């Protein structure tokens, strides 16, 4: 397994990150350097930190300073199916937006145009800017099929977002672009696990100690202060609470103390993502890419044994953030790296010395194993889905659709009428497939499937085929049974999670706008327009009618509608015939209907 980045790039990124960190010119927020790395022309952007409490907790807008991500800037940072947006540190996002409108965008665009390797780097509080810049780059360039791919290298960076970050970034296959180095006991990567009210008073002094522009930079009096020890203790205690809560959920154990604590105490939403490399005291680097496992490593490699230990070691812990350059004076070799991805009990025994050097207790190792095992279980759950059976049943229904066209009847109407045994059999297969897809949705919603599942090309294609074949059948069944009379319109009360999620998967993959009506569910709109037209004529419905006509034309031209939609006796054609002449569109769709009459 490779780190995905060379020693030369790591060392240069660290050198420039520390240079940006130590720069005393407040107007210089990042350093841009053009150089040759790995025999490639490289554009390296290293970001300076920011040093006020407001740069971590923007106006204390919430306990942990989080806000919803700007989906206009970062459209991929959401759960596709549920449409839940990621949460991001508000102060980090605000600061990055100022960069995004500065010379940074111009210089990055120039580097991409010249086909240079682009690297974003940052030390400490400069790390979040490197992370957001990389995500911005991926959204801007890879979503338009640009061949350029960036690298992000951080050194002791705080976390920037909640659990949607690792989920979305793994789904998009972007994890490989993020490399985060953490020295054992460095407190800065853990800062965002503490709420503002618990560290707000001490935080400014800690930031002054880390800030090269401050008169209190590396001031030993801060290291020995009660504020420093209180800060360290609060951060690590809150981190431990989060890690314990996650570990209990991963293992399925119910710890009443942890559950009760989390019920009245809001826990930090922040979660790690990308590749984390933990630097130990014996020059071995421990590599992990599983977000839950990284969380356990962050927590247990920094655990304090007592309150007295916090007071005693607060100074050395704060100083850890400032020694990254020393680490990378020596060679960084993959032979000195231990990869935890396939960790097992036997592995823990073999690498005991290294894991002990990270400060991992037996409990810590069990938590780490639980995180690794949970990821394996998710992969196993995916392999247990009977994909071949799903494909076979879809093939059966597609054959049914072809037979309907031979019979010159739209399959939507054929299923509603159920004139022969084929129609009845199609209904049975439809129910069987629906059950299988409902089970898949249940696993997806309860986090039992890999993060990559919603971005898997094969599952998107299977989901799209299922939706296009089965949703018209579901709509026909809904209205033929009169369920709309009691429950209401299909699109509001009858549409299943499966159809919603699979539509969103395709829209995300094809970078399409999110639509409320798709090529598989427009039948429901036809049914509703027919009902409304009978009740109160079509007055006041012109906008909906025109919109539907245009969409039908678009879907026809895209080749995603069956020919049966325009058969003479189809529901759609019968509806269009009943439309008063003044409500019919003058577009090409008129010809599609009239040629069937």
Coordinates of C-alpha atoms in Angstrom, one line a residue:
X1 CA 0.0 0.0 0.0
X2 CA 1.4 3.4 -1.0
X3 CA 1.2 6.7 0.7
X4 CA 0.3 8.2 -2.6
X5 CA 2.9 11.0 -2.3
X6 CA 6.6 11.1 -2.4
X7 CA 9.1 12.0 0.3
X8 CA 10.3 15.0 -1.8
X9 CA 6.8 16.5 -1.9
X10 CA 6.3 15.9 1.8
X11 CA 9.5 17.6 2.8
X12 CA 8.9 20.6 0.6
X13 CA 5.4 20.9 1.8
X14 CA 6.5 20.8 5.4
X15 CA 9.3 23.3 4.7
X16 CA 7.0 25.9 3.1
X17 CA 4.2 25.2 5.6
X18 CA 6.5 26.1 8.5
X19 CA 7.8 29.1 6.5
X20 CA 4.2 30.3 6.1
X21 CA 3.5 29.7 9.8
X22 CA 6.6 31.7 10.9
X23 CA 6.0 34.6 8.4
X24 CA 5.5 37.8 10.4
X25 CA 3.8 39.7 7.5
X26 CA 0.1 39.5 8.4
X27 CA -0.9 40.5 4.9
X28 CA 0.8 37.4 3.5
X29 CA -1.9 34.7 4.1
X30 CA -0.2 32.1 1.9
X31 CA 3.1 31.4 0.1
X32 CA 3.1 30.4 -3.5
X33 CA 6.1 28.6 -4.8
X34 CA 6.9 27.1 -8.2
X35 CA 9.4 24.2 -8.1
X36 CA 10.4 20.9 -9.6
X37 CA 9.2 17.9 -7.5
X38 CA 9.4 14.3 -8.7
X39 CA 10.6 15.7 -12.0
X40 CA 7.3 17.6 -12.4
X41 CA 6.6 21.3 -12.5
X42 CA 4.8 21.9 -9.2
X43 CA 2.7 24.8 -7.9
X44 CA 2.8 24.7 -4.1
X45 CA 0.5 26.8 -2.0
X46 CA 1.2 26.9 1.8
X47 CA -1.2 28.7 4.1
X48 CA -0.5 30.6 7.3
X49 CA -2.5 30.2 10.4
X50 CA -4.9 32.6 12.0
X51 CA -4.6 33.5 15.7
X52 CA -7.7 34.8 17.3
X53 CA -10.4 32.8 19.1
X54 CA -12.8 34.1 16.4
X55 CA -10.7 32.3 13.8
X56 CA -11.9 29.0 15.3
X57 CA -15.3 29.9 16.8
X58 CA -17.0 32.5 14.6
X59 CA -19.0 34.6 17.0
X60 CA -19.6 31.4 19.1
X61 CA -22.5 30.7 16.7
X62 CA -22.8 27.2 18.2
X63 CA -21.0 25.2 20.9
X64 CA -18.4 23.9 18.3
X65 CA -18.6 26.8 15.8
X66 CA -20.1 24.7 13.0
X67 CA -22.5 25.7 10.2
X68 CA -23.9 24.2 7.1
X69 CA -21.5 24.0 4.2
X70 CA -22.0 26.3 1.2
X71 CA -23.3 23.7 -1.4
X72 CA -22.9 26.4 -4.1
X73 CA -19.1 26.2 -3.5
X74 CA -18.9 22.6 -2.4
X75 CA -21.8 20.7 -4.0
X76 CA -20.4 17.2 -3.3
X77 CA -20.3 17.7 0.5
X78 CA -23.6 16.1 1.3
X79 CA -25.2 12.8 1.6
X80 CA -26.7 12.2 -1.8
X81 CA -29.7 10.1 -0.8
X82 CA -30.9 12.0 2.2
X83 CA -29.6 15.3 0.9
X84 CA -28.1 16.1 4.3
X85 CA -25.5 18.9 4.0
X86 CA -22.2 18.6 5.7
X87 CA -21.4 20.8 8.7
X88 CA -18.2 22.8 8.5
X89 CA -16.4 25.1 10.9
X90 CA -17.9 28.5 10.2
X91 CA -14.8 30.5 10.9
X92 CA -12.6 28.3 8.6
X93 CA -15.2 28.5 5.8
X94 CA -15.5 32.3 6.1
X95 CA -11.7 32.7 6.0
X96 CA -11.4 30.4 3.0
X97 CA -14.1 32.3 1.1
X98 CA -11.9 35.4 1.4
X99 CA -9.0 33.4 -0.2
X100 CA -11.3 32.1 -3.0
X101 CA -11.9 35.6 -4.2
X102 CA -8.3 36.7 -3.9
X103 CA -5.3 36.0 -6.2
X104 CA -5.4 32.3 -5.1
X105 CA -8.0 31.4 -7.7
X106 CA -6.1 33.1 -10.5
X107 CA -2.8 31.5 -9.6
X108 CA -4.4 28.0 -9.3
X109 CA -6.1 28.4 -12.7
X110 CA -2.7 29.4 -14.2
X111 CA -1.0 26.3 -12.7
X112 CA -3.8 24.0 -14.0
X113 CA -3.5 25.6 -17.5
X114 CA 0.2 25.0 -17.4
X115 CA -0.4 21.3 -16.3
X116 CA 1.5 21.7 -13.1
X117 CA 1.1 19.4 -10.2
X118 CA -0.9 21.4 -7.6
X119 CA -0.1 20.9 -3.9
X120 CA -1.9 22.7 -1.0
X121 CA -0.2 22.6 2.4
X122 CA -0.6 24.0 5.8
X123 CA 0.8 23.7 9.3
X124 CA -1.5 23.9 12.4
X125 CA -4.2 26.5 11.8
X126 CA -3.1 26.9 8.2
X127 CA -4.2 23.2 7.6
X128 CA -7.9 23.9 7.3
X129 CA -7.2 26.4 4.5
X130 CA -5.2 23.8 2.6
X131 CA -8.0 21.3 3.1
X132 CA -10.8 23.6 1.9
X133 CA -8.6 24.8 -1.0
X134 CA -8.2 21.2 -2.1
X135 CA -11.9 20.5 -1.9
X136 CA -12.6 23.7 -3.8
X137 CA -10.1 22.5 -6.5
X138 CA -11.7 19.1 -6.7
X139 CA -15.2 20.6 -7.1
X140 CA -14.1 23.2 -9.7
X141 CA -11.8 21.1 -11.9
X142 CA -12.6 17.4 -11.5
X143 CA -16.3 18.0 -11.9
X144 CA -15.6 19.4 -15.4
X145 CA -13.5 16.4 -16.4
X146 CA -10.2 18.2 -15.9
X147 CA -7.3 15.7 -15.7
X148 CA -5.6 17.7 -13.0
X149 CA -5.6 16.2 -9.5
X150 CA -4.3 18.0 -6.4
X151 CA -2.5 16.9 -3.3
X152 CA -3.2 18.2 0.2
X153 CA -0.5 17.8 2.9
X154 CA -1.2 19.1 6.4
X155 CA 0.9 19.0 9.6
X156 CA -1.0 19.0 12.9
X157 CA -4.2 20.5 11.4
X158 CA -7.5 20.8 13.3
X159 CA -10.5 19.0 11.9
X160 CA -12.9 21.0 9.6
X161 CA -16.2 19.2 9.3
X162 CA -18.6 16.6 10.6
X163 CA -19.3 12.9 9.6
X164 CA -20.6 13.9 6.1
X165 CA -17.0 15.0 5.2
X166 CA -15.5 11.5 5.4
X167 CA -18.6 10.0 3.9
X168 CA -18.8 12.3 0.9
X169 CA -15.0 12.4 0.3
X170 CA -14.8 8.6 0.2
X171 CA -17.8 8.4 -2.0
X172 CA -16.2 10.8 -4.5
X173 CA -12.9 8.8 -4.3
X174 CA -11.1 11.9 -3.1
X175 CA -9.6 10.4 0.1
X176 CA -6.3 9.6 -1.7
X177 CA -5.6 13.3 -2.2
X178 CA -5.4 14.2 1.5
X179 CA -2.4 13.4 3.7
X180 CA -2.4 14.5 7.3
X181 CA 0.6 14.2 9.6
X182 CA 0.1 14.2 13.3
X183 CA 2.8 14.0 16.0
X184 CA 1.9 12.0 19.1
X185 CA 0.4 14.3 21.8
X186 CA 0.0 17.3 19.4
X187 CA -3.1 19.1 20.8
X188 CA -3.9 21.2 17.8
X189 CA -5.5 18.4 15.7
X190 CA -7.8 17.8 18.7
X191 CA -8.9 21.4 19.4
X192 CA -12.3 21.2 17.7
X193 CA -13.4 18.4 20.0
X194 CA -13.8 20.9 22.8
X195 CA -16.9 23.2 23.0
X196 CA -16.3 27.0 23.1
X197 CA -17.6 27.4 26.6
X198 CA -15.1 24.9 28.0
X199 CA -11.9 26.4 26.4
X200 CA -12.9 29.9 25.4
X201 CA -11.1 31.6 28.3
X202 CA -7.8 29.7 27.8
X203 CA -7.8 29.5 24.1
X204 CA -6.4 32.9 23.3
X205 CA -3.3 32.3 25.5
X206 CA -2.7 29.0 23.8
X207 CA -3.0 30.7 20.3
X208 CA -0.6 33.4 21.4
X209 CA 1.9 30.7 22.4
X210 CA 1.7 29.1 19.0
X211 CA 1.6 32.4 17.0
X212 CA 5.0 33.6 15.7
X213 CA 3.6 37.2 15.4
X214 CA 2.8 37.3 19.1
X215 CA 5.0 38.6 21.9
X216 CA 4.0 35.4 23.8
X217 CA 5.3 33.1 21.1
X218 CA 6.9 30.0 22.8
X219 CA 6.6 31.9 26.2
X220 CA 7.4 29.3 28.9
X221 CA 5.2 31.1 31.4
X222 CA 2.2 30.0 29.3
X223 CA 3.4 26.4 29.3
X224 CA 3.4 26.4 33.1
X225 CA 0.2 28.2 33.6
X226 CA -3.1 26.8 34.9
X227 CA -4.8 28.0 31.7
X228 CA -2.6 25.7 29.6
X229 CA -3.2 22.6 31.8
X230 CA -6.9 23.4 31.9
X231 CA -7.0 23.8 28.2
X232 CA -5.2 20.5 27.5
X233 CA -7.4 18.7 30.0
X234 CA -10.7 20.0 28.6
X235 CA -9.7 19.2 25.0
X236 CA -8.6 15.7 25.7
X237 CA -11.5 14.9 28.0
X238 CA -14.0 16.0 25.3
X239 CA -12.1 14.0 22.7
X240 CA -12.2 10.9 24.9
X241 CA -16.0 11.3 25.3
X242 CA -16.5 11.4 21.5
X243 CA -14.2 8.5 20.9
X244 CA -15.9 6.4 23.6
X245 CA -19.3 7.1 22.2
X246 CA -18.3 6.2 18.7
X247 CA -16.4 3.0 19.9
X248 CA -19.6 1.8 21.8
X249 CA -21.7 2.3 18.7
X250 CA -19.2 0.5 16.5
X251 CA -18.9 -2.5 18.8
X252 CA -22.7 -2.6 19.5
X253 CA -22.1 -2.3 23.2
X254 CA -24.3 0.0 25.3
X255 CA -22.3 1.9 27.8
X256 CA -25.0 3.5 30.0
X257 CA -22.6 6.1 31.3
X258 CA -21.6 7.2 27.8
X259 CA -25.2 7.1 26.6
X260 CA -26.4 9.2 29.5
X261 CA -23.6 11.7 29.1
X262 CA -24.3 12.1 25.4
X263 CA -28.0 12.6 26.0
X264 CA -27.5 15.9 28.0
X265 CA -24.1 16.9 26.7
X266 CA -23.6 17.9 23.1
X267 CA -20.6 16.1 21.6
X268 CA -18.3 17.5 19.0
X269 CA -19.5 16.8 15.4
X270 CA -16.0 17.0 13.9
X271 CA -14.6 13.9 12.2
X272 CA -11.3 13.1 10.4
X273 CA -11.0 12.1 6.8
X274 CA -8.2 11.2 4.3
X275 CA -4.9 9.5 5.1
X276 CA -3.6 10.1 8.6
X277 CA 0.1 9.4 9.4
X278 CA 0.9 9.3 13.1
X279 CA 4.6 10.0 13.9
X280 CA 5.8 8.0 16.9
X281 CA 8.9 8.5 19.1
X282 CA 10.7 5.5 17.5
X283 CA 10.7 7.0 14.0
X284 CA 7.9 4.6 12.8
X285 CA 4.9 6.1 11.1
X286 CA 1.4 4.6 11.6
X287 CA -0.9 5.0 8.6
X288 CA -4.7 4.8 8.8
X289 CA -7.4 5.8 6.4
X290 CA -10.5 4.7 8.3
X291 CA -12.2 7.8 9.8
X292 CA -13.4 5.9 12.9
X293 CA -10.0 4.3 13.5
X294 CA -8.3 7.7 13.1
X295 CA -10.6 9.1 15.7
X296 CA -9.6 6.3 18.2
X297 CA -5.9 6.9 17.4
X298 CA -6.3 10.7 18.0
X299 CA -7.9 10.0 21.3
X300 CA -5.9 7.2 22.8
X301 CA -2.5 8.4 21.6
X302 CA -3.1 11.6 23.6
X303 CA -4.8 10.1 26.7
X304 CA -3.7 11.6 30.1
X305 CA -3.6 9.3 33.0
X306 CA -4.6 11.9 35.6
X307 CA -5.3 15.6 36.2
X308 CA -1.7 15.9 37.6
X309 CA -0.3 14.6 34.4
X310 CA -2.2 17.4 32.5
X311 CA -0.5 20.1 34.6
X312 CA 2.9 18.4 34.3
X313 CA 2.9 17.9 30.5
X314 CA 0.8 20.8 29.3
X315 CA 3.9 22.6 28.1
X316 CA 5.5 19.7 26.1
X317 CA 2.0 19.0 24.6
X318 CA 1.7 22.6 23.4
X319 CA 5.2 22.5 22.0
X320 CA 4.5 19.4 19.9
X321 CA 2.8 21.5 17.3
X322 CA 6.0 23.4 16.6
X323 CA 8.4 20.5 15.9
X324 CA 7.1 19.1 12.6
X325 CA 10.1 20.4 10.7
X326 CA 12.4 18.4 12.9
X327 CA 10.5 15.2 12.1
X328 CA 11.0 15.6 8.3
X329 CA 14.7 16.4 8.5
X330 CA 15.2 12.6 8.3
X331 CA 14.1 10.3 5.4
X332 CA 10.5 9.4 5.1
X333 CA 10.5 5.8 3.8
X334 CA 7.5 3.6 3.3
X335 CA 9.5 0.8 4.9
X336 CA 9.1 2.7 8.2
X337 CA 5.3 2.9 7.8
X338 CA 2.8 0.6 9.4
X339 CA -0.5 0.4 7.7
X340 CA -3.4 -0.4 10.0
X341 CA -6.1 -1.0 7.4
X342 CA -6.2 -4.8 7.9
X343 CA -5.4 -4.7 11.6
X344 CA -6.2 -7.9 13.5
X345 CA -5.4 -9.4 16.9
X346 CA -2.3 -11.0 15.4
X347 CA -1.3 -7.8 13.8
X348 CA -1.6 -6.0 17.2
X349 CA 0.8 -8.6 18.7
X350 CA 3.3 -8.2 15.9
X351 CA 3.4 -4.4 16.0
X352 CA 3.0 -4.2 19.8
X353 CA 6.1 -2.1 20.3
X354 CA 5.0 0.6 17.8
X355 CA 1.5 0.7 19.1
X356 CA 2.7 0.9 22.7
X357 CA 4.9 3.8 21.6
X358 CA 1.8 5.6 20.4
X359 CA 0.5 5.2 23.9
X360 CA -2.3 2.7 23.0
X361 CA -3.6 0.7 25.9
X362 CA -5.4 -2.6 25.6
X363 CA -8.7 -0.8 25.6
X364 CA -7.4 1.5 22.9
X365 CA -6.4 -1.4 20.7
X366 CA -9.8 -3.0 21.1
X367 CA -11.5 0.2 20.1
X368 CA -9.2 0.4 17.1
X369 CA -10.0 -3.2 16.1
X370 CA -13.7 -2.4 16.5
X371 CA -13.4 0.5 14.0
X372 CA -11.5 -1.7 11.5
X373 CA -13.9 -4.6 11.9
X374 CA -16.9 -2.3 11.4
X375 CA -15.5 -1.2 8.0
X376 CA -15.0 -4.9 7.1
X377 CA -18.6 -5.7 8.0
X378 CA -19.9 -2.9 5.7
X379 CA -17.9 -4.3 2.8
X380 CA -19.2 -7.8 3.7
X381 CA -22.8 -6.5 3.8
X382 CA -22.4 -5.2 0.2
X383 CA -21.0 -8.5 -1.1
X384 CA -24.0 -10.4 0.5
X385 CA -26.5 -8.4 -1.6
X386 CA -27.8 -10.8 -4.3
X387 CA -26.9 -8.6 -7.2
X388 CA -27.4 -11.4 -9.8
X389 CA -30.9 -12.0 -8.6
X390 CA -31.7 -8.3 -8.9
X391 CA -30.3 -8.2 -12.4
X392 CA -32.3 -11.4 -13.3
X393 CA -35.6 -9.8 -12.1
X394 CA -34.9 -6.5 -13.8
X395 CA -34.2 -8.5 -17.1
X396 CA -37.6 -10.2 -16.6
X397 CA -39.4 -6.9 -16.2
X398 CA -37.6 -5.3 -19.1
X399 CA -38.7 -8.3 -21.2
X400 CA -42.3 -7.6 -20.0
X401 CA -41.9 -4.0 -21.2
X402 CA -40.8 -5.1 -24.6
X403 CA -43.8 -7.5 -24.9
X404 CA -46.1 -4.6 -24.0
X405 CA -44.8 -2.7 -27.0
X406 CA -45.4 -5.7 -29.2
X407 CA -49.0 -5.7 -27.8
X408 CA -49.2 -1.9 -28.7
X409 CA -50.0 -1.1 -25.1
X410 CA -48.1 1.1 -22.7
X411 CA -46.8 -0.9 -19.9
X412 CA -48.1 1.6 -17.4
X413 CA -51.6 1.0 -18.6
X414 CA -51.1 -2.7 -19.1
X415 CA -50.2 -3.1 -15.4
X416 CA -53.1 -1.0 -14.3
X417 CA -55.5 -3.1 -16.4
X418 CA -53.9 -6.5 -15.8
X419 CA -55.5 -8.0 -18.9
X420 CA -53.4 -11.2 -18.9
X421 CA -51.1 -13.4 -16.8
X422 CA -48.0 -11.5 -17.9
X423 CA -49.3 -8.4 -16.2
X424 CA -50.0 -10.3 -13.0
X425 CA -46.5 -11.9 -13.1
X426 CA -44.9 -8.5 -13.6
X427 CA -46.7 -7.3 -10.5
X428 CA -45.3 -10.2 -8.5
X429 CA -41.7 -9.6 -9.7
X430 CA -42.1 -5.9 -9.0
X431 CA -43.0 -6.7 -5.4
X432 CA -40.1 -9.1 -5.0
X433 CA -37.7 -6.5 -6.4
X434 CA -39.1 -3.8 -4.2
X435 CA -38.5 -5.9 -1.1
X436 CA -34.8 -6.4 -2.1
X437 CA -34.3 -2.7 -2.7
X438 CA -36.0 -1.8 0.5
X439 CA -33.5 -4.0 2.3
X440 CA -30.6 -2.2 0.5
X441 CA -32.1 1.2 1.6
X442 CA -32.4 0.1 5.2
X443 CA -28.7 -0.9 5.2
X444 CA -27.7 2.3 3.6
X445 CA -29.6 4.5 5.9
X446 CA -28.4 2.7 9.0
X447 CA -24.7 3.0 7.8
X448 CA -24.3 -0.7 7.1
X449 CA -22.9 -0.2 3.6
X450 CA -19.6 1.4 2.5
X451 CA -19.4 5.1 2.0
X452 CA -18.5 4.5 -1.7
X453 CA -21.9 2.7 -2.3
X454 CA -23.8 5.7 -3.5
X455 CA -21.1 6.6 -5.9
X456 CA -20.6 3.1 -7.3
X457 CA -21.3 3.2 -11.0
X458 CA -22.8 -0.2 -11.2
X459 CA -25.2 0.4 -8.3
X460 CA -26.2 3.8 -9.8
X461 CA -27.0 2.0 -13.1
X462 CA -28.9 -0.8 -11.4
X463 CA -30.8 1.8 -9.3
X464 CA -31.7 3.8 -12.4
X465 CA -32.9 0.8 -14.3
X466 CA -35.0 -0.3 -11.3
X467 CA -36.5 3.1 -10.9
X468 CA -37.3 3.6 -14.6
X469 CA -38.9 0.1 -14.9
X470 CA -40.6 -0.1 -11.5
X471 CA -41.8 3.3 -10.5
X472 CA -44.4 3.6 -13.3
X473 CA -45.8 0.3 -12.0
X474 CA -45.8 1.6 -8.4
X475 CA -47.6 4.8 -9.6
X476 CA -50.2 2.8 -11.6
X477 CA -50.9 0.6 -8.6
X478 CA -51.2 3.6 -6.3
X479 CA -53.9 5.4 -8.4
X480 CA -55.7 2.2 -9.6
X481 CA -56.3 1.3 -6.0
X482 CA -57.5 4.8 -5.1
X483 CA -54.8 5.3 -2.5
X484 CA -54.6 9.0 -3.5
X485 CA -58.1 9.6 -2.3
X486 CA -57.2 8.8 1.3
X487 CA -53.4 9.5 1.5
X488 CA -53.0 12.2 -1.2
X489 CA -50.7 12.6 -4.3
X490 CA -48.2 9.9 -4.9
X491 CA -45.2 12.4 -5.0
X492 CA -46.1 13.6 -1.5
X493 CA -47.3 10.5 0.2
X494 CA -46.6 7.5 -2.0
X495 CA -43.1 7.8 -3.4
X496 CA -40.7 5.4 -1.7
X497 CA -37.2 6.2 -0.4
X498 CA -35.8 3.9 -3.0
X499 CA -37.1 5.9 -5.9
X500 CA -36.0 9.2 -4.3
X501 CA -32.5 8.0 -3.5
X502 CA -31.8 6.3 -6.9
X503 CA -32.9 9.4 -8.7
X504 CA -30.6 11.6 -6.7
X505 CA -27.7 9.1 -7.3
X506 CA -28.0 9.6 -11.1
X507 CA -28.5 13.4 -10.8
X508 CA -25.3 13.6 -8.8
X509 CA -23.3 11.4 -11.1
X510 CA -24.4 13.2 -14.2
X511 CA -24.1 16.6 -12.5
X512 CA -27.7 17.3 -13.2
X513 CA -29.9 19.8 -11.3
X514 CA -32.1 18.2 -8.6
X515 CA -35.6 17.7 -10.1
X516 CA -38.8 17.0 -8.2
X517 CA -40.3 15.2 -11.3
X518 CA -38.2 12.6 -13.2
X519 CA -38.7 10.5 -16.3
X520 CA -39.9 7.6 -14.1
X521 CA -42.4 9.5 -11.9
X522 CA -44.0 12.0 -14.3
X523 CA -47.0 9.6 -14.5
X524 CA -48.0 10.8 -11.1
X525 CA -48.1 14.4 -12.4
X526 CA -50.3 13.2 -15.3
X527 CA -52.7 11.5 -12.9
X528 CA -52.9 14.6 -10.7
X529 CA -53.4 16.9 -13.6
X530 CA -56.2 14.6 -14.9
X531 CA -57.9 14.6 -11.4
X532 CA -57.5 18.4 -11.1
X533 CA -58.8 19.0 -14.6
X534 CA -61.9 17.0 -13.9
X535 CA -62.6 18.9 -10.7
X536 CA -62.1 22.5 -11.8
X537 CA -61.0 22.5 -15.4
X538 CA -57.4 23.3 -16.3
X539 CA -57.5 27.0 -15.4
X540 CA -54.6 27.9 -13.2
X541 CA -52.7 24.8 -14.2
X542 CA -51.0 26.2 -17.3
X543 CA -47.5 26.4 -15.8
X544 CA -47.6 22.8 -14.7
X545 CA -49.0 21.6 -18.0
X546 CA -46.3 23.5 -20.0
X547 CA -43.6 22.3 -17.7
X548 CA -44.7 18.6 -18.0
X549 CA -44.9 18.9 -21.8
X550 CA -41.4 20.3 -22.1
X551 CA -40.0 17.6 -19.8
X552 CA -41.7 14.8 -21.7
X553 CA -40.2 16.2 -24.9
X554 CA -36.7 16.4 -23.3
X555 CA -36.9 12.8 -22.0
X556 CA -38.1 11.6 -25.4
X557 CA -35.2 13.3 -27.2
X558 CA -32.8 11.8 -24.6
X559 CA -34.1 8.4 -25.3
X560 CA -35.2 7.5 -21.8
X561 CA -39.0 7.2 -22.5
X562 CA -40.5 4.1 -23.9
X563 CA -42.4 4.4 -27.2
X564 CA -45.5 3.2 -25.5
X565 CA -45.9 6.6 -23.7
X566 CA -47.2 8.0 -27.0
X567 CA -49.4 5.0 -28.0
X568 CA -52.9 6.0 -29.0
X569 CA -54.7 4.7 -25.9
X570 CA -52.0 5.4 -23.3
X571 CA -52.8 7.4 -20.2
X572 CA -50.5 10.3 -21.3
X573 CA -52.1 10.5 -24.7
X574 CA -55.6 10.3 -23.3
X575 CA -54.8 13.1 -20.9
X576 CA -53.4 15.3 -23.7
X577 CA -56.4 14.7 -25.8
X578 CA -58.7 16.0 -23.0
X579 CA -56.7 19.2 -22.8
X580 CA -58.5 22.3 -24.1
X581 CA -56.8 23.5 -27.3
X582 CA -55.6 26.7 -25.6
X583 CA -53.7 24.8 -23.0
X584 CA -51.7 22.7 -25.5
X585 CA -48.1 23.6 -26.2
X586 CA -47.2 24.8 -29.7
X587 CA -43.8 22.9 -29.4
X588 CA -42.7 19.8 -31.2
X589 CA -44.5 17.7 -28.5
X590 CA -47.8 18.3 -30.4
X591 CA -46.5 16.2 -33.2
X592 CA -45.5 13.3 -30.9
X593 CA -49.1 13.0 -29.7
X594 CA -50.9 13.7 -32.9
X595 CA -49.0 11.2 -35.0
X596 CA -50.6 8.4 -32.8
X597 CA -54.1 9.6 -33.4

